[in-house]
Coordinates of C-alpha atoms in Angstrom, one line a residue:
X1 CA 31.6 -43.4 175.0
X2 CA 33.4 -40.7 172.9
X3 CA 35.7 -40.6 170.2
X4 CA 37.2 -37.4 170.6
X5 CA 40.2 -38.1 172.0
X6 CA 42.7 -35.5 173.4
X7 CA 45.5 -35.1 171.3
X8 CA 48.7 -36.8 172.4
X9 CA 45.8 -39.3 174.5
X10 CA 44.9 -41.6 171.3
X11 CA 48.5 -42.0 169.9
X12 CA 49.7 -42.3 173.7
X13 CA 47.5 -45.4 173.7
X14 CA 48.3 -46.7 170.8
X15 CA 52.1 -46.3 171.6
X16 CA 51.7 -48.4 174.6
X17 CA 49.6 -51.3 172.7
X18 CA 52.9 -51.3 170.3
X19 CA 56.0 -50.2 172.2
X20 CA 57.3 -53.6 173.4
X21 CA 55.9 -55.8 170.3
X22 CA 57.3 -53.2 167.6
X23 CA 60.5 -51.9 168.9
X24 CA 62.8 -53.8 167.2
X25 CA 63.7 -54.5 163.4
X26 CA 61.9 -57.2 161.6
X27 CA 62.1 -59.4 158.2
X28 CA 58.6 -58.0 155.7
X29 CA 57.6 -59.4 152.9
X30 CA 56.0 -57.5 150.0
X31 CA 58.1 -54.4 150.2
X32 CA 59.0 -54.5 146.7
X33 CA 62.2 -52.6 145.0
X34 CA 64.1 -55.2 144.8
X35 CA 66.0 -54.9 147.8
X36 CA 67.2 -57.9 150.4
X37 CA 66.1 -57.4 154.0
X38 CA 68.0 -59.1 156.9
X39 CA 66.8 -61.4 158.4
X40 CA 66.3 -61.2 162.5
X41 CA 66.9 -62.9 165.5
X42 CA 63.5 -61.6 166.9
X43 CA 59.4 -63.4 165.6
X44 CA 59.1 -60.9 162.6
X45 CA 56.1 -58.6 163.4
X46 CA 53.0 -59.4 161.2
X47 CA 51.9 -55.7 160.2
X48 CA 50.6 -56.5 156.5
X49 CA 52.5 -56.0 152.6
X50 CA 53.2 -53.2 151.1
X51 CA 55.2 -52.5 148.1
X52 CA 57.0 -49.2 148.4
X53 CA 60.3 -48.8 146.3
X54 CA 63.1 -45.6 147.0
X55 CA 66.1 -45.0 146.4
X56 CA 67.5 -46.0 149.5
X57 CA 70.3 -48.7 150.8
X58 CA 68.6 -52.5 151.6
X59 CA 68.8 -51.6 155.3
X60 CA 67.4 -48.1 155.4
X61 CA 64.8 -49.4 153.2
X62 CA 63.8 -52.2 155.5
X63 CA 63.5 -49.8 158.7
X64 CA 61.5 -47.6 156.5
X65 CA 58.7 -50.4 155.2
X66 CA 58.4 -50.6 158.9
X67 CA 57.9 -47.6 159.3
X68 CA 54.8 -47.3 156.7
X69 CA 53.8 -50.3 158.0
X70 CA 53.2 -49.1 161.3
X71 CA 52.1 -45.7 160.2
X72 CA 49.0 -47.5 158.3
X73 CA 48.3 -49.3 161.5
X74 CA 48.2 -46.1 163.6
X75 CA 51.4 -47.5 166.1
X76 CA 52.5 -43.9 165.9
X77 CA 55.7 -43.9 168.2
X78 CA 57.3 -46.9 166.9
X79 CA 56.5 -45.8 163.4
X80 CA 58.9 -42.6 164.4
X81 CA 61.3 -45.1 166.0
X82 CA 61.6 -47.0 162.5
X83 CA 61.8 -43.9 160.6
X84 CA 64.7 -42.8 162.8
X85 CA 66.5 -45.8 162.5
X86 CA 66.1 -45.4 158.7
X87 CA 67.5 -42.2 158.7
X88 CA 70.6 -43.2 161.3
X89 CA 71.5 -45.9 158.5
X90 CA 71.3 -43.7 155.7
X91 CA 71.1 -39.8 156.6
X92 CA 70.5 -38.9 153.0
X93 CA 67.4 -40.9 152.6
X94 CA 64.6 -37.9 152.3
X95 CA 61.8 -40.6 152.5
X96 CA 62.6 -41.7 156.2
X97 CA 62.0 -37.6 157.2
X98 CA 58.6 -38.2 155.1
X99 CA 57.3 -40.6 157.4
X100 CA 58.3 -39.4 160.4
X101 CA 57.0 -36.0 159.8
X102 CA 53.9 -37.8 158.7
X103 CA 53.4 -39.6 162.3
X104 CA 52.6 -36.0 163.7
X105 CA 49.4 -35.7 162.0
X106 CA 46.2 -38.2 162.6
X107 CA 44.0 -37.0 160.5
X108 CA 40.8 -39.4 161.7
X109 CA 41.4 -37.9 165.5
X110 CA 41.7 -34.6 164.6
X111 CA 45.5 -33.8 165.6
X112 CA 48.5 -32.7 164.6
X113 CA 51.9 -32.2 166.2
X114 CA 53.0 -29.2 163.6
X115 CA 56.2 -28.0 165.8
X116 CA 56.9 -31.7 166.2
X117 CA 56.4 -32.2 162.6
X118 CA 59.0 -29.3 161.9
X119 CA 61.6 -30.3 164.1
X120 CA 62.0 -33.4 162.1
X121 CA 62.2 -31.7 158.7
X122 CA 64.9 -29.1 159.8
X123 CA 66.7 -32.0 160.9
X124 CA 67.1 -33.1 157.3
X125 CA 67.9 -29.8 156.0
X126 CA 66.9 -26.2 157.7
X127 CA 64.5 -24.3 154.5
X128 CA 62.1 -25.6 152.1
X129 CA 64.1 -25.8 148.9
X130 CA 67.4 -27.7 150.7
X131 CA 65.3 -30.5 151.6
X132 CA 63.7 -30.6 148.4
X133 CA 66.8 -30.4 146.7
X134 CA 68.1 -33.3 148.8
X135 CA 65.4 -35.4 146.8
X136 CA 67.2 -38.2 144.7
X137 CA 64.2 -38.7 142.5
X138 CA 61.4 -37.1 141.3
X139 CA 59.0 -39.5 142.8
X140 CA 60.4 -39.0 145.9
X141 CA 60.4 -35.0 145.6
X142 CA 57.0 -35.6 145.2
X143 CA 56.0 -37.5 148.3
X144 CA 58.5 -34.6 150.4
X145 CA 56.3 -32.2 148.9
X146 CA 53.1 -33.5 149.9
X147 CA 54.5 -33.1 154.0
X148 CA 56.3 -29.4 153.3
X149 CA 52.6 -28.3 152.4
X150 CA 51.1 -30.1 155.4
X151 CA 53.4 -28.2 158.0
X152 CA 54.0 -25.0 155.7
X153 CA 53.2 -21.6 155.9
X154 CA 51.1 -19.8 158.6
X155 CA 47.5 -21.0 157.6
X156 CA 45.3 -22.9 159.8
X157 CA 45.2 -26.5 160.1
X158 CA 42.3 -26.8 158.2
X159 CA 43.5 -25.1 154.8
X160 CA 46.6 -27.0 155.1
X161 CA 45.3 -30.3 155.7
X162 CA 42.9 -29.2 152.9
X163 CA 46.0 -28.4 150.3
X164 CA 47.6 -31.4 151.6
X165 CA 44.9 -33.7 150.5
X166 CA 45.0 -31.6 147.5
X167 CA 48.5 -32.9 146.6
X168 CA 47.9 -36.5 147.6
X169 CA 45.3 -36.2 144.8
X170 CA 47.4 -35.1 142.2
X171 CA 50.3 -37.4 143.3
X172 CA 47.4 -40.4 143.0
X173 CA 46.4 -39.1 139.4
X174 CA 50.1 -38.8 138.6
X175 CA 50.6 -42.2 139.7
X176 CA 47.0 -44.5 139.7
X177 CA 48.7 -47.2 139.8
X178 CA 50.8 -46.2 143.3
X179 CA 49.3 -48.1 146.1
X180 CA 50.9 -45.5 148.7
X181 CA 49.9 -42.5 147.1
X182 CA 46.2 -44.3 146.9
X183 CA 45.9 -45.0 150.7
X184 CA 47.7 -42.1 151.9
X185 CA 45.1 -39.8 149.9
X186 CA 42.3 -41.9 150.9
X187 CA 43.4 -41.5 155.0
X188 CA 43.5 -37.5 154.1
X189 CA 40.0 -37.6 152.9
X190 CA 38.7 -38.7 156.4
X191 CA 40.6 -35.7 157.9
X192 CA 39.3 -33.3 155.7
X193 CA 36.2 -32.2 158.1
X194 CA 38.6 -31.7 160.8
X195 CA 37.4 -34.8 162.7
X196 CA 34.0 -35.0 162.2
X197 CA 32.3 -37.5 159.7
X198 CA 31.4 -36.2 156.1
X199 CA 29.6 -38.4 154.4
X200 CA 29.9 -37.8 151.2
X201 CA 33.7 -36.9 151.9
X202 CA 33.9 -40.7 154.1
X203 CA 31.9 -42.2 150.6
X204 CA 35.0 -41.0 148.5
X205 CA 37.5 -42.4 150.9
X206 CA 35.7 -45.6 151.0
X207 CA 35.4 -46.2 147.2
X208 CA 39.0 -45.3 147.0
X209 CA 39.9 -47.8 149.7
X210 CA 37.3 -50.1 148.9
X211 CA 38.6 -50.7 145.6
X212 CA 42.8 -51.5 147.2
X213 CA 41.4 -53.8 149.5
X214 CA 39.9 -55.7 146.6
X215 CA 43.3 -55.9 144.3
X216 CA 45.6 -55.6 148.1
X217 CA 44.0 -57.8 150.5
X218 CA 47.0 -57.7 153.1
X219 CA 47.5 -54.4 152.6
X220 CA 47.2 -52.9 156.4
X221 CA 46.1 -48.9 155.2
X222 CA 43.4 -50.7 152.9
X223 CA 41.6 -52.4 155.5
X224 CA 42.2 -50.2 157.9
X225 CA 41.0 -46.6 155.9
X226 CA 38.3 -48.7 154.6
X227 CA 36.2 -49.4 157.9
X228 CA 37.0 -45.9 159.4
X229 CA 35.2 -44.5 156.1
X230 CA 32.0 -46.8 157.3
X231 CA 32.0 -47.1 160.6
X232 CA 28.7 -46.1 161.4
X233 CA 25.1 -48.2 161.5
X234 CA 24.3 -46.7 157.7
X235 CA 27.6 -47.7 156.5
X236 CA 28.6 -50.3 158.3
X237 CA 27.9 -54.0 156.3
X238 CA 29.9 -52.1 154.2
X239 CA 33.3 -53.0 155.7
X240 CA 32.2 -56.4 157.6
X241 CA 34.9 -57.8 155.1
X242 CA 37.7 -55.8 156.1
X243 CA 36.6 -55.6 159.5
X244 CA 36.7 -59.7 159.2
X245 CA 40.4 -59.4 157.7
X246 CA 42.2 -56.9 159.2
X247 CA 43.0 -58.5 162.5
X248 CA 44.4 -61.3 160.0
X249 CA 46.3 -58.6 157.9
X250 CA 48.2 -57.3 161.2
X251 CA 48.0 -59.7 164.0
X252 CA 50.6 -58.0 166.0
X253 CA 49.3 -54.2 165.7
X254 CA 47.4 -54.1 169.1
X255 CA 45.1 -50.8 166.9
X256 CA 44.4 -53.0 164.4
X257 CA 43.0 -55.8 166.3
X258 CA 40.7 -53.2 168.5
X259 CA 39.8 -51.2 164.7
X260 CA 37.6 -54.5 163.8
X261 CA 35.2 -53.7 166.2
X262 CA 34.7 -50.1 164.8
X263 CA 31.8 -52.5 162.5
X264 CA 31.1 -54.9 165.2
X265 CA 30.1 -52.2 167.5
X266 CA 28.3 -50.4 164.3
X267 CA 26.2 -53.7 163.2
X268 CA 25.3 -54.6 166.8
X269 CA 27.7 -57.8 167.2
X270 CA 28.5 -57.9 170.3
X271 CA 30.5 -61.1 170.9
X272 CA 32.6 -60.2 168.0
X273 CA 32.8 -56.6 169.9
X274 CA 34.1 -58.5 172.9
X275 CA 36.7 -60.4 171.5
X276 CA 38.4 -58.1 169.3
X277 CA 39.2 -55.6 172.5
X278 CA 40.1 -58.7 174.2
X279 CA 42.8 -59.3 171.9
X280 CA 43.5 -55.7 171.7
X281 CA 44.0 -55.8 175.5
X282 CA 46.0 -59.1 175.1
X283 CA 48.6 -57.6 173.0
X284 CA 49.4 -54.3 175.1
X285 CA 48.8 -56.1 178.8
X286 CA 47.4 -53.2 180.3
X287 CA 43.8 -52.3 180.8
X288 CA 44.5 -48.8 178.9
X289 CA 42.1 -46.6 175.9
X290 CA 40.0 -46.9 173.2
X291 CA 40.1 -50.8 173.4
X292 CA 39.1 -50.9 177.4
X293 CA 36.5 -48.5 177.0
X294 CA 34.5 -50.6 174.1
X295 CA 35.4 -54.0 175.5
X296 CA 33.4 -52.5 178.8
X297 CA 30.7 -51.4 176.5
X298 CA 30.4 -54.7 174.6
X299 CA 30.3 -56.4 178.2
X300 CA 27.0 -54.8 179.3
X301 CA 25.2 -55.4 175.9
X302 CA 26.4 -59.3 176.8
X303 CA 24.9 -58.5 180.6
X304 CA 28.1 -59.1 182.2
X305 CA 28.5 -56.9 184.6
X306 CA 31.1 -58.0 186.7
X307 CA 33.4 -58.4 184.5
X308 CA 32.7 -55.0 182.9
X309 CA 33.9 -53.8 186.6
X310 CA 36.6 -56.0 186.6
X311 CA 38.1 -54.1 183.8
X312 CA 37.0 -50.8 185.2
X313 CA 39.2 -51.5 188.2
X314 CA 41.7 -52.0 186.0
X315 CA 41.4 -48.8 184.6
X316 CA 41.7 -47.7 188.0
X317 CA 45.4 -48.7 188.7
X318 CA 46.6 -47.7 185.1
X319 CA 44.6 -44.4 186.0
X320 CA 47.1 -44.1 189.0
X321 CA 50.1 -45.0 186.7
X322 CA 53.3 -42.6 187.7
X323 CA 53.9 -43.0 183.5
X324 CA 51.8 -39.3 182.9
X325 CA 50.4 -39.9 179.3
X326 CA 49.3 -44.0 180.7
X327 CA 47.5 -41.6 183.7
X328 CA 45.7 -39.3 181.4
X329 CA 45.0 -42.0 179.2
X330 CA 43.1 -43.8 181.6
X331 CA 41.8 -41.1 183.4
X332 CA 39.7 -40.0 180.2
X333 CA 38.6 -43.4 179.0
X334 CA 37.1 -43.7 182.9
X335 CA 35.7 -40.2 182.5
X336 CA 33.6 -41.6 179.3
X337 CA 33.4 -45.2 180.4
X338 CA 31.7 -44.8 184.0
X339 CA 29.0 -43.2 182.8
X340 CA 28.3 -45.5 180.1
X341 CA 28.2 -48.2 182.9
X342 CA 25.8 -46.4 184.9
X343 CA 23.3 -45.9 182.1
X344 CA 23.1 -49.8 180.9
X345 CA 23.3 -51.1 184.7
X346 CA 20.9 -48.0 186.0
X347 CA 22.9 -48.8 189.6
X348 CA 22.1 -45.1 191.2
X349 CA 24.6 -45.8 194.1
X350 CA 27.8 -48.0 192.1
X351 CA 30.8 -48.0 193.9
X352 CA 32.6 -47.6 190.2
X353 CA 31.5 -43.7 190.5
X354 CA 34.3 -43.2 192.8
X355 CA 36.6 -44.1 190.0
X356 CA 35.8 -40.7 187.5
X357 CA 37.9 -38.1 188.9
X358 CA 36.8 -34.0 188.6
X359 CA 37.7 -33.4 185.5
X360 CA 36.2 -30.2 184.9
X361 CA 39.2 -28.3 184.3
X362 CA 40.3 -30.2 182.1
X363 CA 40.3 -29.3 178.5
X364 CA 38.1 -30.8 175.3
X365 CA 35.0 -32.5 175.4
X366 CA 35.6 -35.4 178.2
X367 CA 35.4 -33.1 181.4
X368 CA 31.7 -33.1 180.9
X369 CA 31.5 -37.0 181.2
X370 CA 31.7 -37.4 184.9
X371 CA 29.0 -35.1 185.8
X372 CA 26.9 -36.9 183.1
X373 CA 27.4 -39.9 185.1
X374 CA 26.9 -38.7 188.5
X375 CA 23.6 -36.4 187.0
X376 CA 22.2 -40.2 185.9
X377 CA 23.0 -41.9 189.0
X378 CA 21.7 -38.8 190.8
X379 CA 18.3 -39.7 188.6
X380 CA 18.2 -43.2 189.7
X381 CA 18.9 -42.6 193.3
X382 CA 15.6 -40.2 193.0
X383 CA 18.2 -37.3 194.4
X384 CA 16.8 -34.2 192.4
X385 CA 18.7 -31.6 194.6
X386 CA 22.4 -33.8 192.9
X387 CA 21.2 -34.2 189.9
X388 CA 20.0 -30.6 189.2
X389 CA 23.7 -29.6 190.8
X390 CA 25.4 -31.5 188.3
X391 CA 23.3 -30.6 184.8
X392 CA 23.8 -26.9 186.2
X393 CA 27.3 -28.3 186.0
X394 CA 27.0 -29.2 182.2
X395 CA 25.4 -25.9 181.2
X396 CA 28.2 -23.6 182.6
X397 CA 30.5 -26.5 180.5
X398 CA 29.2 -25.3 177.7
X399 CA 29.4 -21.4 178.6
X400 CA 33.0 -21.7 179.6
X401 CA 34.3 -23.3 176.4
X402 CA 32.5 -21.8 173.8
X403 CA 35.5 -21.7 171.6
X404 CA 35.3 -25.7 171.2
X405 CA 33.7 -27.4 168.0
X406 CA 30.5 -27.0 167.4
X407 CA 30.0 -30.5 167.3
X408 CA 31.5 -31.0 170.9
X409 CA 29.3 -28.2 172.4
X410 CA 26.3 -29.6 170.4
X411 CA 27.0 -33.5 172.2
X412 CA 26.9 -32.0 175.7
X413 CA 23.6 -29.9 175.0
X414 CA 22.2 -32.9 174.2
X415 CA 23.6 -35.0 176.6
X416 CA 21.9 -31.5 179.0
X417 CA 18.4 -31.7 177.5
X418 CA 18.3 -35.4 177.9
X419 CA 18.9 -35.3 181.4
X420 CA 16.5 -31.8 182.0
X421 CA 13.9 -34.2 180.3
X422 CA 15.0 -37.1 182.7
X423 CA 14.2 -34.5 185.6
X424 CA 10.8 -33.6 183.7
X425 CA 9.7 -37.0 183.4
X426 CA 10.6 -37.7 187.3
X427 CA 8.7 -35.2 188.5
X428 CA 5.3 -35.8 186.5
X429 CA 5.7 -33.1 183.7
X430 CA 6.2 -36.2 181.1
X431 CA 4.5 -34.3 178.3
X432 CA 7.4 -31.6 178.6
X433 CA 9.6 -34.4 178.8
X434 CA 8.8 -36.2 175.7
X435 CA 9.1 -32.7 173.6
X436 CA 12.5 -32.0 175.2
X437 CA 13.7 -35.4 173.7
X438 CA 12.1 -34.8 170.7
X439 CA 14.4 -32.0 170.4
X440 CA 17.3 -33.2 171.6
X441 CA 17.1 -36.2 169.1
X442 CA 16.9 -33.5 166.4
X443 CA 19.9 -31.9 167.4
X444 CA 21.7 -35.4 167.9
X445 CA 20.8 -36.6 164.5
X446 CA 21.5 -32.9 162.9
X447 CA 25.0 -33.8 164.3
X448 CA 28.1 -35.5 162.7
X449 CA 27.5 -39.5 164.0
X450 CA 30.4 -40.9 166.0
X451 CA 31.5 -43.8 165.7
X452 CA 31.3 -46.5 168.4
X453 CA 28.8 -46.6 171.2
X454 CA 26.5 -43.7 171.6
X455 CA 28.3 -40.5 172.7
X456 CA 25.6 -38.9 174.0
X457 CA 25.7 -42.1 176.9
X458 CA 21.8 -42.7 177.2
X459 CA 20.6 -41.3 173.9
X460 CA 17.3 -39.3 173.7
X461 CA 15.3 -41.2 171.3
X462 CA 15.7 -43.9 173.6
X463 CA 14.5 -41.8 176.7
X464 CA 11.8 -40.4 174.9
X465 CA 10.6 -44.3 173.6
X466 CA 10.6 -45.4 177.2
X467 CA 8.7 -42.3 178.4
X468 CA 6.1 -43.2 175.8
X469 CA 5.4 -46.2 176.6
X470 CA 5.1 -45.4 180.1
X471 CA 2.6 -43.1 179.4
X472 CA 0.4 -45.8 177.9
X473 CA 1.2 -44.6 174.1
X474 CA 3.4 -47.8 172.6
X475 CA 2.5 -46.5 169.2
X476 CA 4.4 -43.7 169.4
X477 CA 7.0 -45.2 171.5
X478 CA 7.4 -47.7 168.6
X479 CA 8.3 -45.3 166.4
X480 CA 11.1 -43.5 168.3
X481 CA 12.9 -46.8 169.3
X482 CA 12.8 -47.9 166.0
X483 CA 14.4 -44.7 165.4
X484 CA 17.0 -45.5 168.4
X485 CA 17.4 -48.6 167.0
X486 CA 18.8 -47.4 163.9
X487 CA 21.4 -45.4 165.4
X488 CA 22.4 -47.8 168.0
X489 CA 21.5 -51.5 166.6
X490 CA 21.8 -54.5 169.2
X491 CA 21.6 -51.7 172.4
X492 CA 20.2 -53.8 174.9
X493 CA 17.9 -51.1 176.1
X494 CA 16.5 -50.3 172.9
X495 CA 15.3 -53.7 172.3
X496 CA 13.8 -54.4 175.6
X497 CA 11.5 -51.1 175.6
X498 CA 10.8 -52.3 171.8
X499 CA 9.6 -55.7 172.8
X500 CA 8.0 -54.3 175.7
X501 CA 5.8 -52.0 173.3
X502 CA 5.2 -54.6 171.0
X503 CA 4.1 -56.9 173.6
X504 CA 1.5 -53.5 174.6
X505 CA 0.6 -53.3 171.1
X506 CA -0.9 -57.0 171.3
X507 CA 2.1 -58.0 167.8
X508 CA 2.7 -61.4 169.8
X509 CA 5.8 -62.2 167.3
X510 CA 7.4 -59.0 167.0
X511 CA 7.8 -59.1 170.6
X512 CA 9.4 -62.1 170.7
X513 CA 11.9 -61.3 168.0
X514 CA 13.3 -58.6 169.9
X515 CA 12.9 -60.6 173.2
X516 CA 14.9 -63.2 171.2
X517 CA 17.4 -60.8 169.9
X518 CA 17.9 -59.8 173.7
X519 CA 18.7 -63.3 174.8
X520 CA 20.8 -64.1 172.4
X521 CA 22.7 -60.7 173.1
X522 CA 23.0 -61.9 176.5
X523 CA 24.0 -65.8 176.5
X524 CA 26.6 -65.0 178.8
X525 CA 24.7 -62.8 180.9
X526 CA 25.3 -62.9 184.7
X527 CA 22.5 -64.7 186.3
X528 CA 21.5 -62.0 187.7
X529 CA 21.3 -59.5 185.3
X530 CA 17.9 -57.4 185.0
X531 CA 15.5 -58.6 182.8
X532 CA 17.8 -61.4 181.5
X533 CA 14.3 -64.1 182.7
X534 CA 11.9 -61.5 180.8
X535 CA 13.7 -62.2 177.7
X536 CA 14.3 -65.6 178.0
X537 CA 10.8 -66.4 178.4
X538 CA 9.1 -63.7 176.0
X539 CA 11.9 -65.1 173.5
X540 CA 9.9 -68.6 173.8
X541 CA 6.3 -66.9 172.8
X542 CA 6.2 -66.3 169.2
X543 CA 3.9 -68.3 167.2
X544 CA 5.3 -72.0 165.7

């Protein structure tokens, strides 16, 4: 599966996980300033504490803590429906024109709504120095000014989201002791390489937020910030607290309940993986995005196939939703999904192909996913002629959008060369095989990591490991699916061509660990899933 979503596709799916739970006003504690909230007919909304004093009336101020609220929890459309409210109560209130500009940027997916962004601020006042002026205090000049730099001037995203994170910084060593200005800079940090993880960049984000989660342990934008800066299998046991918390900290933000498994998935835990997406799912009542696409993924490391295809059909009929952004939506996390389905179940001739639509001329990186998933059932359907077709397919991808990241060009090469080596291997030349994996692991690891499950769908390392071992050579199978295993932890394949090899390597008990780890993985496993006997019994030979 991949993470990088279209923009307006990630916010669209988190607006519909929050639209009808977070529409209306609510009572908050913890918002500080020493204003009186009313109270509400309606179950308050449990979103986390903050404590973020302005200048504003008691009811502006209320619709604004919402606001932030959701904001920190990524529920981008009602965070712009609070902000608005704010602003109908009190016009003058600069800080409710803040946050809404500020729900036009997400800084972890890579977007940003600048003409949207705009629109709002010339609604408060139409040049630069009128809104400023409009500022009641300096503290709130200062916030206003951290947005007019965002969505100022002519210069490319990247410089401004560069200078912007440049002003959150000096608004944070203004202020230390500012929990806003804290977590606002630390989210800017993790946008700062347009997208794509910088570890030493995510390492300065994490301390940052690390260190609020510790003193603010319902505060949403801690948690949250904190496991997007460690989401990956280095990093991850890193934010198993927060990921254990956060789902506490804002029970009714459908984003946060799904954002715990950005560890889960990371650390290999795959009933944890399940129900957090469940939850997720539970909350919006439709089988739409991010939280969908894992919850399928988690469902084939458990072995259960048929209920991954359940919710695959039910990506079907939102993928046929009349709403367009619910249609897209869907659409992509199919596009991504499918594939993903077909490498763990290796069914050549699935019915659930027919559910990827062409999306070739579509932009980004997802139109390439479909014919990865028709190339691989190609593969296992022994159809050389299809498969070639549609790797030809991914090749004039890559020639056609050469103006996309390097990083997105870089995932369908490898994604290519994994394949071509699939081809190789299928048609006897397994030593050529074997050294186009080698290469396309290189380029894979030389690459920013993703977060979630493998964006490159059947990961070379992996292909290469089971190669190996076919060839009679578990030694140095061993070592590339110890290398997999790293990058993926708990992947079902992984550890089945690991015990395999250690089984062929005569280490009686380090098979059965991994035969073990398998069968634990799969205690729910349909009863006919592959292998699921295999590792049931090799999990019952190790040693007393």
């Amino acid at each position: 599966m991949i993470h990088r979503i279209p923009t307006t596709l990630a916010s669209a799916a988190v607006i519909l996980l929050a639209a009808a739970m977070l529409a209306a006003p609510a009572t908050l504690r913890g918002q500080g300033g020493g204003h009186a909230h009313p109270a509400s007919a309606e179950p308050a909304p449990r979103l986390g504490e903050i404590a973020f004093p302005t200048s504003a009336s008691p009811a502006a101020h209320a619709a604004f803590v919402r606001g932030v609220l959701l904001l920190h929890n990524f529920h981008y459309g009602p965070a712009a429906a609070a902000f608005r409210e704010a602003q109908q109560i009190e016009p003058g209130d600069v800080m409710s024109y803040w946050g809404e500009a500020l729900t036009y940027t997400h800084p972890v997916w890579n977007e940003q709504d600048t003409a949207a962004a705009r629109a709002v601020l010339a609604r408060l006042a139409p040049t630069r120095e009128a809104r400023l002026a409009k500022a009641r205090t300096p503290r709130e000049r200062a916030w206003l000014e951290t947005v007019e730099i965002l969505y100022g001037g002519d210069t490319p995203k990247a410089a401004r989201d560069t200078a912007y994170s440049a002003a959150l910084a000096r608004l944070h060593a203004d202020q230390p002791g500012d929990v806003e200005a804290a977590s606002f800079y630390a989210l800017s940090l993790l946008g700062l390489n347009q997208g794509d993880r910088d570890v030493p960049t995510y390492q300065r984000a994490y301390a940052l937020a690390d260190s609020l989660f510790r003193a603010h342990p319902r505060h949403p934008g801690a948690a949250h910030y904190l496991i997007h800066a460690v989401d990956d299998p280095e990093h991850a046991p890193l934010g198993l607290p927060a990921a254990r918390a956060y789902s506490g900290i804002a029970p009714s933000a459908g984003h946060a309940l799904h954002m715990t498994s950005h560890i889960f998935v990371a650390m290999g835990m795959w009933d944890d993986v399940v129900r957090a997406n469940e939850e997720s799912l539970a909350s919006s009542k439709r089988a739409v995005g991010h939280s969908a696409q894992w919850l399928v993924y988690g469902l084939l490391q458990q072995g259960r196939r048929r209920e991954a295809v359940r919710w695959l059909d039910s990506m079907a009929v939102e993928a046929a939703s009349p709403a367009p952004r619910v249609r897209s939506d869907s659409r992509y996390h199919l596009a991504v999904t499918v594939p993903a389905y077909v490498a763990d179940t290796r069914q050549g001739d699935t019915p659930v192909l027919r559910l990827m639509g062409d999306t070739m001329t579509a932009r980004g990186l997802w139109p390439a996913y479909p014919d990865v998933g028709r190339a691989l059932a190609a593969i296992e359907r022994g159809d050389r002629v299809a498969a070639d077709s549609f790797v030809a397919r991914l090749a004039r991808f890559r020639a056609e959008n050469a103006g996309l990241r390097a990083s997105t060009l870089g995932l369908v090469e490898v994604m290519e060369k994994t394949l071509r080596a699939m081809l190789l291997r299928d048609a006897g030349e397994r030593e050529r095989a074997v050294a186009l994996l080698r290469d396309a692991a290189a380029q894979e690891a030389a690459l920013p990591m993703d977060f979630g499950p493998p964006a490159t769908i059947k990961p070379p390392r992996e292909v290469a490991g089971e190669v190996l071992l076919a060839m009679g050579r578990p030694a140095e199978a061993r070592t590339e699916l110890n290398l997999a295993l790293a990058r993926t932890p708990g992947r079902g394949a992984v550890l089945l061509a690991l015990a395999r090899t250690e089984k062929a390597l005569g280490n009686r008990d380090a098979a059965a660990r991994h035969y073990a780890h398998l069968a634990a993985n799969w205690h729910r496993a349909d009863a006919d899933w592959p292998h699921l006997a295999e590792a049931r019994a090799g999990a019952a030979g190790a040693r007393p």
